[in-house]
Amino acid sequence: MSATKTYAAQAADSGLAPHNIERRELRDDDVAIEIDYCGVCHTDIHYVENDWGGTIYPVVPGHEIVGHVTAVGKNVKNFKVGDNVGVGCMVDSCRECAACEDGLEQFCLNGMTPTYNGEDRHDGSVTYGGYSERVVVSDRFVVKVPDGLDKAAAAPLLCAGITTYSPLRHYGVKKGDKVGVIGMGGLGHMGVKFAKAMGAEVTIFTRSESKVAEAKKQGADKVIISTDEKQMQDAAGYFDFLLDTVPVKHDLNPYINCLKYDGTHIVVGLLESVEPPLEMGQLVLKRRVVAGSLIGGMPETQEVLDFCAEHDITCDIEMLDIQNINDAYERMKKGDVKYRFVIDMQSLKNAD
Amino acid sequence: MSATKTYAAQAADSGLAPHNIERRELRDDDVAIEIDYCGVCHTDIHYVENDWGGTIYPVVPGHEIVGHVTAVGKNVKNFKVGDNVGVGCMVDSCRECAACEDGLEQFCLNGMTPTYNGEDRHDGSVTYGGYSERVVVSDRFVVKVPDGLDKAAAAPLLCAGITTYSPLRHYGVKKGDKVGVIGMGGLGHMGVKFAKAMGAEVTIFTRSESKVAEAKKQGADKVIISTDEKQMQDAAGYFDFLLDTVPVKHDLNPYINCLKYDGTHIVVGLLESVEPPLEMGQLVLKRRVVAGSLIGGMPETQEVLDFCAEHDITCDIEMLDIQNINDAYERMKKGDVKYRFVIDMQSLKNAD
């Protein structure tokens, strides 16, 4: 591997903004990517605002990256200049542990390297994400964007897509299963599309009557107003799976009551404590399951893109110039986006 | 089905104590059983003391019943007079729903009939359990006690046994898996025996250093003192499965931290709310699972008895005369029993 200055050092040397610097000289397994589009994930806001602590400034967010290859390291076999490619939430892992061997790099026992605000395993530099003109990533962590997929609308598949696809696959959702999707944002609306494509009957849980028409438009077979106690009670014991995409504290118990025996409540959005507390009798008496799920490994990240190409699925997006990112964040905080902002990176290049 | 007087009516007519009455005239699928032994479950105490409300007095507890057949209804094919048989926590279910069709009668969609303090589906009479000379049960809910199993020590297999066996089987515990058993009482010590017989490496979690020798005697490969923070931290990410038999509120988070990614924390003892609350990040970031499990269906209840005969497994018991049941309850409340009390029902017959 060639020694390189850290990104921060390059930035200091150059006086240029971070987005405007070649990320590093190519290592043998590296793919250099010119970024065309980058999805905006709520996680980006958390890092920008240091909500979880630990943000290293300057931070370059963005882990829903789609672009094209501009150069490859000498050992790269699977990518060539001009290929349309994607990069998701990870750019490296140890590659040796049981999780990496299983293609579950997100659970790397030595800790995966996040696409931004992480630490490069080779030179210790900070990793920078996709709100940028280019990025350099080891080939194992690059996926191909199949022909026929709209590149901009494919970008959110790299996080919102894989996050909802992976658990539905992991738990074997199949034709005829009854799947409930809780939350109708960037993740939720993707969950609906995937569960439908897998043959399930899909119900959207929403808090407001005003969203019923939109839920149906999204493809939901049924809609349940989660604030209506009677509707929730009527759904008792109905679902095989619930895909819970709500990113803030909420009561899981009324949802779990809607599961069949052996049903599974899959949480992808919530990292905090469960309050009000989980009623364990609801699990024990019906052999129900509460499970977490985190993005997906690299083989499955390629799989979701291929699945989307095959089933003509993309994310519903609103395109954005980078100059409007702060407004976009404000709108996202209010839930005012259908369903994912994607930055047209040409706007960044035009600004230079 | 022949019409019969309710048990209560019979009791009123006879002036006899409940245990001393033929339970009902035989229906066509009934098996009449003279009870030889009955295990004492903590649930019995909860019903006797009406801890959960809803106890119908007089209550006859006992759902770990072993006896021998004294008569059978005209359609009974699988049992004959003299057979050694067992009855567990259920004596009936609808037999028509998806759960019943799957042999998961404990999850009967129309509600299973518990062995005691339930309502007979045919005549509405109250069901009475195994602290008794005899019981009459529909053949579907009777299992065979294989030759070679000690009848007294087999009794607790009908509840404590199946409760711990079923989830280990359901989740496919196999040779080489690392299983932790939390709690070393009637359920926990059975969980150890089963997990060992399935080829797992078994660790017992106990709160006290003083129980280490006993845990090793029970067959544990390793022991972790759960009150020792360092030991708990050292076990981070170690286990494939945790079998949590603790019946009172406790903090699940330090245990979940001991699971590998994809690990499963199986709760069989706790019906209350989880406090302190579950940290959902612990599940999401490692795709871990929290699952409940409830006894087992009738096919699996037969299976656990056959498994025990094959692997020479029984419960560690302390035999008890019925006259000492109140003392036994007091000792159980203090955790002072290794590991299950079993009533020798001869003591009841001698008292008549």
XYZ file of C-alpha atoms in Angstrom:
704
model
C 0.000 0.000 0.000
C 1.354 3.438 -0.825
C 1.708 5.898 2.009
C -0.507 8.940 1.596
C -1.029 12.144 3.425
C -4.166 12.184 5.480
C -7.119 13.873 3.964
C -6.962 16.561 6.613
C -3.297 17.183 5.801
C -4.084 17.403 2.105
C -6.875 19.835 2.881
C -4.544 21.962 4.963
C -1.868 21.919 2.284
C -4.201 22.792 -0.529
C -6.462 25.348 0.989
C -9.241 23.656 -0.964
C -12.535 22.541 0.488
C -12.518 18.826 1.501
C -14.842 17.788 -1.309
C -12.396 19.018 -3.864
C -9.405 16.806 -3.122
C -8.392 13.435 -4.515
C -9.025 11.192 -1.557
C -5.805 9.212 -1.752
C -3.399 7.694 -4.206
C -4.744 4.407 -5.436
C -3.888 1.323 -3.473
C -3.757 -1.914 -5.438
C -7.363 -2.831 -4.642
C -8.785 0.658 -4.894
C -11.503 1.989 -7.126
C -11.574 5.748 -7.789
C -15.113 6.983 -8.257
C -16.478 10.261 -9.543
C -19.677 10.760 -7.640
C -22.831 11.524 -9.602
C -25.451 11.294 -6.853
C -25.537 10.943 -3.095
C -28.611 10.184 -1.008
C -29.226 12.081 2.210
C -29.762 9.871 5.253
C -31.007 11.052 8.652
C -27.741 9.701 10.031
C -25.981 12.481 8.124
C -27.809 15.061 10.221
C -26.865 13.263 13.437
C -23.201 13.417 12.478
C -23.272 16.982 11.196
C -24.916 18.118 14.425
C -22.823 15.766 16.586
C -25.979 14.320 18.157
C -24.209 11.119 19.131
C -20.898 12.784 20.056
C -17.711 11.760 18.336
C -18.072 13.730 15.135
C -14.660 14.622 13.736
C -14.864 17.979 11.955
C -14.674 18.740 9.116
C -17.144 15.931 8.428
C -18.142 14.995 4.875
C -21.371 12.983 5.233
C -23.032 10.737 2.683
C -23.202 6.949 2.482
C -25.619 6.465 -0.373
C -23.180 7.037 -3.182
C -23.614 6.354 -6.888
C -20.996 7.323 -9.425
C -18.759 6.032 -12.156
C -15.275 4.585 -12.072
C -12.439 6.868 -13.141
C -9.455 4.676 -12.260
C -8.679 1.323 -10.637
C -5.727 -0.116 -8.711
C -3.613 -2.757 -10.407
C -5.246 -5.738 -8.693
C -8.842 -4.710 -9.316
C -10.555 -7.238 -11.571
C -14.265 -6.597 -11.185
C -14.446 -2.935 -12.095
C -13.224 -0.893 -15.020
C -13.225 2.773 -15.937
C -16.723 3.945 -16.808
C -18.629 1.355 -14.755
C -21.576 2.673 -12.782
C -20.974 1.795 -9.176
C -22.257 2.354 -5.676
C -20.798 2.711 -2.195
C -22.869 2.281 0.948
C -22.263 2.611 4.668
C -18.946 0.764 4.892
C -15.611 1.155 3.090
C -13.547 -1.485 4.881
C -13.470 -4.275 7.468
C -10.868 -6.751 8.746
C -11.769 -9.313 6.039
C -10.532 -12.173 8.219
C -13.071 -12.737 10.968
C -16.051 -15.096 10.874
C -18.434 -12.257 10.047
C -16.314 -11.019 7.141
C -15.919 -14.579 5.892
C -19.708 -14.876 5.935
C -20.066 -11.673 3.907
C -21.516 -9.897 6.914
C -18.924 -7.148 7.030
C -21.314 -4.906 8.966
C -20.732 -7.206 11.949
C -16.937 -7.412 11.482
C -15.583 -8.633 14.803
C -12.809 -6.084 14.556
C -15.183 -3.290 13.632
C -16.117 -2.219 10.118
C -14.880 1.114 8.791
C -17.778 3.495 8.184
C -17.844 5.472 4.946
C -17.451 8.734 6.811
C -16.210 9.765 10.227
C -14.343 6.468 10.436
C -10.646 5.716 10.566
C -8.828 4.298 7.571
C -7.344 0.934 8.548
C -4.073 1.598 6.689
C -3.049 5.158 7.373
C -5.344 6.164 10.207
C -6.814 9.062 8.237
C -10.443 10.048 8.706
C -12.883 8.689 6.148
C -15.009 11.128 4.193
C -18.336 10.373 2.567
C -20.302 11.106 -0.534
C -21.138 14.820 -0.397
C -18.140 15.166 -2.611
C -16.923 15.045 -6.182
C -15.053 11.796 -5.729
C -14.221 8.988 -3.407
C -11.674 6.174 -3.394
C -12.821 2.831 -1.998
C -11.413 -0.686 -1.831
C -13.075 -2.904 -4.446
C -14.670 -5.241 -1.900
C -16.826 -2.358 -0.741
C -17.924 -1.198 -4.182
C -21.035 -2.613 -5.870
C -22.184 -2.477 -9.465
C -25.226 -0.443 -10.376
C -27.043 -2.569 -12.955
C -27.989 -1.069 -16.302
C -31.565 0.050 -16.332
C -31.620 1.359 -12.785
C -32.000 5.129 -12.586
C -28.717 6.175 -11.033
C -30.089 8.963 -8.860
C -33.003 6.906 -7.578
C -30.669 3.975 -6.936
C -28.453 5.926 -4.542
C -30.702 5.475 -1.467
C -30.699 1.718 -2.058
C -27.187 1.743 -0.586
C -28.557 2.499 2.890
C -32.355 2.856 3.074
C -32.726 0.023 0.581
C -30.360 -2.548 2.025
C -31.505 -1.727 5.579
C -35.046 -2.814 4.777
C -34.272 -5.515 2.204
C -31.815 -7.431 4.356
C -34.126 -8.342 7.275
C -36.995 -9.280 4.961
C -34.622 -11.698 3.214
C -32.971 -12.873 6.420
C -36.332 -13.831 7.895
C -37.500 -15.376 4.647
C -40.517 -13.208 3.815
C -42.422 -15.004 1.085
C -45.583 -15.050 -0.962
C -48.677 -14.801 1.180
C -46.945 -13.600 4.326
C -48.589 -10.728 6.104
C -46.087 -7.931 6.602
C -46.720 -4.702 8.462
C -44.455 -1.710 7.862
C -44.280 0.804 10.683
C -43.280 4.294 9.589
C -43.584 5.624 6.055
C -40.370 7.517 5.469
C -37.283 6.776 3.429
C -36.892 3.324 4.963
C -40.570 2.466 5.315
C -41.537 3.143 1.726
C -38.659 0.943 0.545
C -39.804 -1.820 2.916
C -43.249 -1.690 1.303
C -41.808 -2.069 -2.185
C -39.584 -4.993 -1.193
C -42.240 -6.855 0.765
C -44.675 -6.441 -2.145
C -42.055 -7.697 -4.604
C -41.512 -10.743 -2.371
C -45.223 -11.529 -2.629
C -46.374 -10.458 0.803
C -49.622 -8.747 1.709
C -48.420 -5.403 3.023
C -50.022 -3.166 5.610
C -48.716 0.290 6.421
C -49.113 1.556 9.966
C -49.395 5.329 10.016
C -50.289 7.742 12.785
C -52.567 9.877 10.692
C -55.705 9.356 8.601
C -54.316 11.998 6.246
C -51.634 9.601 5.055
C -53.937 6.744 4.039
C -54.166 7.780 0.390
C -50.395 8.135 0.156
C -49.925 4.738 1.807
C -52.193 3.120 -0.764
C -50.308 4.913 -3.521
C -47.136 3.397 -2.133
C -48.639 -0.007 -2.761
C -49.994 -0.919 0.660
C -52.805 -3.472 0.549
C -54.100 -2.222 3.882
C -53.550 0.733 6.161
C -53.880 0.806 9.942
C -54.051 4.076 11.853
C -51.761 3.270 14.758
C -53.324 5.908 17.003
C -56.733 4.216 16.682
C -56.929 1.677 19.508
C -59.762 -0.238 17.928
C -57.922 -0.681 14.642
C -54.872 -1.867 16.553
C -56.919 -4.327 18.608
C -58.678 -5.617 15.508
C -55.271 -6.471 14.062
C -54.274 -8.623 17.062
C -52.488 -11.793 15.976
C -52.583 -10.881 12.283
C -49.006 -10.388 11.103
C -46.113 -12.711 10.368
C -43.616 -9.855 10.338
C -43.456 -6.237 11.349
C -40.751 -4.023 9.882
C -40.322 -1.159 12.323
C -38.530 1.800 10.745
C -39.422 4.419 13.360
C -36.198 6.162 14.465
C -37.495 7.646 17.729
C -38.652 6.116 21.008
C -42.046 4.473 20.686
C -44.167 1.824 22.354
C -43.538 -1.559 20.751
C -46.170 -3.421 22.786
C -49.288 -2.530 20.753
C -47.498 -3.620 17.590
C -46.218 -6.874 19.043
C -49.813 -7.669 19.973
C -50.549 -7.581 16.228
C -48.155 -10.475 15.548
C -49.197 -14.086 15.148
C -47.566 -16.672 17.393
C -44.026 -17.096 16.057
C -44.272 -13.614 14.537
C -41.229 -11.353 14.371
C -40.980 -7.645 15.113
C -37.906 -6.406 13.232
C -36.444 -3.110 14.418
C -34.145 -1.233 12.052
C -34.599 2.371 13.115
C -34.344 2.501 16.883
C -31.075 2.457 18.789
C -32.362 3.832 22.073
C -33.965 2.085 25.025
C -37.467 0.701 24.589
C -39.907 2.762 26.588
C -42.513 2.086 27.725
C -40.826 -1.187 28.539
C -41.392 -4.324 26.554
C -44.009 -6.653 28.057
C -42.198 -9.954 28.005
C -45.405 -11.970 28.371
C -46.283 -10.838 24.864
C -43.212 -12.646 23.603
C -43.265 -15.692 25.883
C -46.942 -16.585 25.568
C -46.822 -16.575 21.744
C -43.181 -17.462 21.076
C -42.800 -14.098 19.378
C -39.491 -12.481 18.534
C -38.068 -8.970 18.692
C -35.073 -8.669 16.408
C -32.677 -5.996 15.280
C -31.136 -5.628 11.858
C -28.325 -3.449 10.528
C -27.843 -2.570 6.831
C -26.495 -5.711 5.087
C -23.216 -7.285 4.049
C -21.540 -6.538 0.729
C -22.863 -9.588 -1.157
C -26.391 -8.673 -0.078
C -25.821 -5.027 -0.990
C -25.067 -6.165 -4.545
C -28.104 -8.448 -4.320
C -30.493 -5.640 -3.443
C -29.364 -3.616 -6.460
C -29.818 -6.618 -8.730
C -33.210 -7.346 -7.140
C -34.281 -3.759 -7.765
C -33.200 -3.909 -11.399
C -35.106 -7.164 -11.839
C -38.255 -5.868 -10.147
C -38.014 -2.303 -11.425
C -37.775 -0.860 -7.931
C -36.127 2.396 -6.989
C -36.463 4.883 -4.221
C -38.889 7.801 -4.562
C -36.594 10.789 -4.500
C -36.496 14.553 -4.564
C -33.393 15.871 -6.288
C -31.399 18.537 -4.566
C -28.520 20.863 -5.294
C -25.779 20.743 -2.688
C -26.303 24.442 -2.069
C -29.698 23.609 -0.504
C -28.521 20.882 1.862
C -29.241 22.870 5.018
C -32.824 23.511 3.926
C -33.139 19.826 3.135
C -32.012 18.918 6.651
C -34.642 21.255 8.113
C -37.333 19.672 5.964
C -36.181 16.155 6.892
C -36.479 17.007 10.570
C -40.134 17.817 9.889
C -40.608 14.640 7.858
C -41.230 16.814 4.817
C -39.722 14.714 2.029
C -41.123 12.029 -0.248
C -39.124 9.981 0.398
C -35.446 10.612 0.102
C -33.383 13.611 -0.870
C -30.627 12.887 -3.373
C -27.905 15.411 -4.099
C -27.136 15.945 -7.774
C -23.385 16.207 -7.469
C -23.181 18.163 -10.684
C -24.286 21.114 -8.568
C -21.075 20.815 -6.570
C -18.942 20.613 -9.665
C -20.711 23.611 -11.200
C -19.936 25.611 -8.087
C -16.188 25.134 -8.361
C -69.464 -37.137 24.399
C -71.405 -38.242 27.456
C -72.848 -35.527 29.638
C -71.307 -35.428 33.077
C -71.829 -33.511 36.229
C -69.304 -30.802 36.751
C -66.530 -31.553 39.140
C -67.849 -28.899 41.475
C -71.269 -30.517 41.410
C -69.759 -33.897 42.118
C -67.805 -32.419 44.986
C -70.917 -30.815 46.405
C -72.884 -34.052 46.087
C -70.229 -36.177 47.673
C -68.959 -34.086 50.494
C -65.535 -35.480 49.620
C -62.405 -33.416 49.097
C -61.761 -32.594 45.409
C -58.777 -34.895 45.081
C -60.893 -37.841 46.028
C -63.450 -37.745 43.245
C -63.500 -39.402 39.860
C -63.000 -36.452 37.595
C -65.683 -37.298 35.107
C -67.253 -40.216 33.327
C -65.081 -41.263 30.439
C -65.687 -39.595 27.126
C -64.817 -41.648 24.063
C -61.295 -40.192 23.792
C -60.568 -40.059 27.499
C -57.799 -41.694 29.448
C -58.340 -42.216 33.177
C -55.099 -41.958 35.094
C -54.194 -42.865 38.643
C -51.551 -40.366 39.611
C -48.291 -41.664 41.088
C -46.235 -38.468 41.166
C -46.770 -34.785 40.599
C -44.044 -32.158 40.287
C -44.414 -28.821 42.045
C -44.039 -25.783 39.790
C -43.715 -22.193 40.945
C -46.839 -21.494 38.922
C -48.719 -23.631 41.440
C -47.841 -21.144 44.170
C -48.989 -18.228 42.031
C -52.393 -19.878 41.565
C -52.778 -21.024 45.160
C -52.000 -17.511 46.362
C -53.953 -15.852 43.525
C -50.932 -13.742 42.585
C -52.196 -13.214 39.067
C -55.875 -12.893 40.015
C -58.426 -15.236 38.513
C -57.866 -18.261 40.732
C -61.065 -20.256 41.071
C -61.206 -21.863 44.519
C -60.993 -24.671 45.408
C -57.968 -24.942 43.160
C -56.161 -28.264 42.663
C -52.708 -27.347 41.270
C -50.218 -29.591 39.549
C -49.266 -29.855 35.878
C -46.305 -32.214 36.033
C -48.258 -35.427 36.315
C -47.036 -38.985 35.979
C -49.288 -41.956 36.612
C -50.700 -45.102 35.090
C -53.770 -45.726 33.008
C -56.767 -47.255 34.787
C -59.349 -47.020 32.019
C -59.756 -45.692 28.484
C -62.680 -44.400 26.404
C -63.896 -46.537 23.535
C -62.047 -44.632 20.805
C -58.665 -44.535 22.527
C -56.111 -46.482 20.522
C -52.723 -45.347 21.812
C -53.086 -46.111 25.480
C -54.140 -49.172 27.457
C -54.681 -49.964 31.111
C -51.377 -50.129 32.958
C -49.413 -47.819 30.666
C -47.183 -45.285 32.368
C -48.269 -41.877 31.156
C -47.779 -38.174 31.712
C -49.902 -35.038 31.569
C -48.417 -31.565 31.336
C -49.732 -28.019 31.306
C -52.616 -28.504 28.868
C -55.553 -30.889 28.741
C -57.361 -29.619 25.657
C -57.384 -27.169 22.742
C -59.632 -26.487 19.752
C -57.768 -29.031 17.594
C -58.812 -27.217 14.419
C -56.762 -24.038 14.169
C -53.421 -23.613 12.411
C -51.521 -23.893 15.682
C -53.260 -27.121 16.677
C -52.725 -28.512 13.199
C -49.013 -27.745 13.629
C -48.930 -29.591 16.948
C -48.435 -26.299 18.767
C -51.481 -26.613 20.982
C -49.973 -24.195 23.503
C -50.642 -21.443 20.953
C -54.167 -22.643 20.064
C -55.844 -19.682 18.418
C -58.982 -20.394 20.399
C -57.063 -20.754 23.640
C -55.719 -23.996 25.089
C -57.305 -25.454 28.203
C -54.873 -25.423 31.114
C -54.591 -28.514 33.271
C -55.941 -26.671 36.282
C -57.981 -23.545 36.831
C -59.180 -23.819 33.246
C -62.614 -24.402 31.818
C -63.531 -27.733 30.269
C -64.500 -27.142 26.634
C -67.423 -29.601 26.787
C -69.241 -29.039 30.052
C -67.752 -25.773 31.287
C -66.534 -27.332 34.513
C -63.330 -26.151 36.141
C -60.237 -28.217 35.431
C -58.293 -29.663 38.336
C -54.635 -30.626 38.320
C -52.310 -33.250 39.610
C -52.251 -32.854 43.404
C -54.825 -35.603 43.333
C -55.324 -39.337 43.200
C -56.562 -39.321 39.637
C -57.237 -37.303 36.570
C -59.145 -37.880 33.330
C -57.648 -36.386 30.182
C -58.343 -36.589 26.464
C -55.819 -38.888 24.780
C -54.310 -36.150 22.617
C -53.006 -34.506 25.774
C -51.546 -37.638 27.330
C -47.969 -38.741 26.630
C -46.209 -42.044 27.220
C -43.515 -42.297 29.841
C -40.870 -44.512 28.257
C -39.641 -47.577 30.118
C -36.405 -46.886 31.898
C -37.266 -43.350 32.947
C -37.669 -42.996 36.709
C -41.330 -42.076 37.022
C -40.938 -39.596 39.874
C -37.973 -37.832 38.293
C -39.764 -37.750 34.950
C -42.714 -35.757 36.308
C -41.035 -32.324 36.075
C -40.192 -33.014 32.434
C -43.847 -32.239 31.700
C -43.327 -28.546 32.494
C -39.774 -27.622 33.545
C -38.415 -30.080 30.993
C -40.448 -29.193 27.934
C -40.158 -25.458 28.713
C -36.385 -25.602 28.363
C -36.137 -28.343 25.739
C -38.526 -26.756 23.264
C -36.666 -23.479 22.603
C -33.290 -25.219 22.371
C -34.795 -27.465 19.685
C -36.750 -24.651 18.023
C -33.597 -22.592 17.596
C -31.570 -25.586 16.507
C -28.938 -25.776 19.243
C -26.235 -28.141 18.006
C -22.802 -29.540 18.692
C -20.261 -26.822 19.377
C -22.750 -24.038 20.025
C -22.047 -21.890 23.022
C -25.097 -21.803 25.275
C -25.464 -19.774 28.437
C -28.102 -20.715 30.989
C -29.285 -17.916 33.242
C -30.730 -19.088 36.545
C -30.025 -22.445 38.129
C -33.381 -23.596 39.440
C -35.850 -26.216 38.261
C -35.829 -24.872 34.709
C -32.196 -23.844 34.518
C -30.724 -27.160 35.603
C -32.849 -28.938 32.982
C -31.652 -26.474 30.338
C -28.070 -27.385 31.194
C -28.739 -31.094 30.782
C -30.488 -30.633 27.450
C -27.920 -28.247 25.989
C -25.131 -30.615 27.024
C -26.942 -33.583 25.477
C -27.295 -31.569 22.246
C -23.518 -31.147 22.183
C -23.255 -27.514 23.220
C -20.617 -25.959 25.436
C -22.667 -24.807 28.421
C -22.032 -21.888 30.742
C -24.129 -21.258 33.826
C -24.654 -17.667 34.922
C -25.106 -17.462 38.674
C -25.218 -14.497 41.032
C -23.052 -16.049 43.686
C -19.537 -17.510 43.887
C -20.956 -20.025 46.356
C -22.860 -21.773 43.584
C -19.904 -22.409 41.284
C -19.214 -25.912 42.570
C -22.861 -26.851 42.233
C -22.972 -25.424 38.706
C -19.993 -27.558 37.701
C -21.655 -30.573 39.300
C -24.675 -29.868 37.122
C -22.438 -30.284 34.117
C -21.587 -26.692 33.243
C -18.376 -26.333 31.276
C -17.971 -22.784 32.535
C -19.494 -20.567 35.187
C -19.893 -16.793 35.073
C -20.705 -14.801 38.196
C -23.296 -12.407 36.786
C -22.716 -9.842 39.525
C -19.051 -9.529 38.517
C -18.885 -6.789 35.889
C -15.489 -7.835 34.622
C -16.584 -11.428 34.052
C -19.653 -10.162 32.200
C -17.578 -7.824 30.037
C -15.060 -10.568 29.296
C -17.912 -12.667 27.920
C -19.005 -9.982 25.437
C -19.909 -11.467 22.070
C -19.316 -15.055 23.209
C -22.643 -16.898 23.114
C -24.842 -18.247 20.346
C -27.793 -18.674 22.694
C -28.839 -17.618 26.138
C -31.600 -19.514 27.913
C -33.028 -17.125 30.483
C -35.029 -18.936 33.153
C -35.161 -16.135 35.718
C -38.802 -15.632 36.757
C -38.470 -12.133 38.242
C -37.642 -8.730 36.755
C -34.013 -8.434 35.775
C -31.757 -6.468 33.476
C -31.399 -8.246 30.139
C -28.871 -5.785 28.686
C -25.674 -7.153 30.262
C -26.603 -10.640 29.065
C -27.475 -9.538 25.527
C -24.023 -7.962 25.363
C -22.646 -11.491 25.825
C -24.266 -12.701 22.589
C -22.486 -12.988 19.265
C -23.957 -11.179 16.298
C -27.046 -13.181 15.306
C -27.221 -14.528 18.856
C -30.552 -15.233 20.522
C -31.651 -14.443 24.071
C -34.507 -16.843 24.835
C -36.776 -15.873 27.717
C -38.905 -18.586 29.283
C -39.375 -17.366 32.838
C -40.341 -13.712 32.674
C -43.836 -12.480 31.892
C -43.472 -8.966 33.277
C -42.133 -5.817 31.679
C -38.411 -5.605 30.995
C -36.829 -3.102 33.358
C -34.385 -1.496 33.097
C -35.524 -1.122 29.512
C -34.010 -3.038 26.676
C -31.311 -1.115 24.775
C -32.417 -1.608 21.201
C -28.998 -0.681 19.808
C -27.731 -3.935 21.309
C -30.094 -5.820 19.029
C -29.878 -3.639 15.908
C -26.102 -3.266 15.744
C -25.521 -7.036 15.979
C -28.731 -8.436 14.459
C -29.431 -10.080 17.795
C -32.773 -11.497 18.832
C -34.865 -11.527 21.998
C -37.382 -14.344 21.883
C -40.002 -15.842 24.141
C -40.929 -19.490 24.426
C -43.816 -21.268 26.116
C -43.754 -24.955 27.131
C -44.124 -27.014 23.932
C -46.793 -28.722 21.841
C -47.932 -32.279 22.466
C -45.715 -33.948 19.838
C -42.704 -32.200 21.323
C -43.780 -33.096 24.854
C -43.633 -36.746 23.827
C -40.310 -36.026 22.139
C -38.708 -34.617 25.273
C -39.637 -37.743 27.251
C -38.194 -39.957 24.521
C -35.092 -37.762 24.346
C -34.632 -38.070 28.102
C -34.974 -41.853 27.993
C -32.422 -42.005 25.184
C -29.948 -39.700 26.910
C -30.634 -40.904 30.458
C -31.803 -37.472 31.596
C -34.190 -36.790 34.417
C -34.863 -33.938 36.761
C -33.030 -33.720 40.076
C -35.829 -34.015 42.581
C -36.658 -33.990 46.252
C -39.579 -36.240 47.080
C -42.337 -34.854 49.207
C -45.440 -36.071 51.014
C -48.527 -34.046 50.192
C -48.861 -33.214 53.882
C -45.723 -31.065 53.604
C -46.748 -29.054 50.563
C -47.028 -25.749 52.436
C -43.498 -26.115 53.812
C -42.324 -26.926 50.306
C -43.881 -23.722 48.985
C -42.063 -21.710 51.633
C -38.771 -23.351 50.731
C -39.366 -22.764 47.028
C -39.924 -19.077 47.662
C -36.448 -19.011 49.183
C -34.980 -21.006 46.300
C -34.247 -23.817 48.732
C -34.771 -26.894 46.577
C -32.482 -28.943 44.364
C -34.141 -28.739 41.933
C -37.757 -29.723 41.889
C -40.151 -30.995 44.502
C -42.197 -33.986 43.446
C -45.174 -35.164 45.461
C -45.353 -38.892 46.075
C -49.069 -39.308 45.615
C -49.071 -42.443 47.714
C -48.963 -40.061 50.659
C -52.366 -38.745 49.644
C -53.826 -42.206 49.263
C -52.414 -43.305 52.623
C -54.113 -40.330 54.244
C -57.595 -41.342 53.108
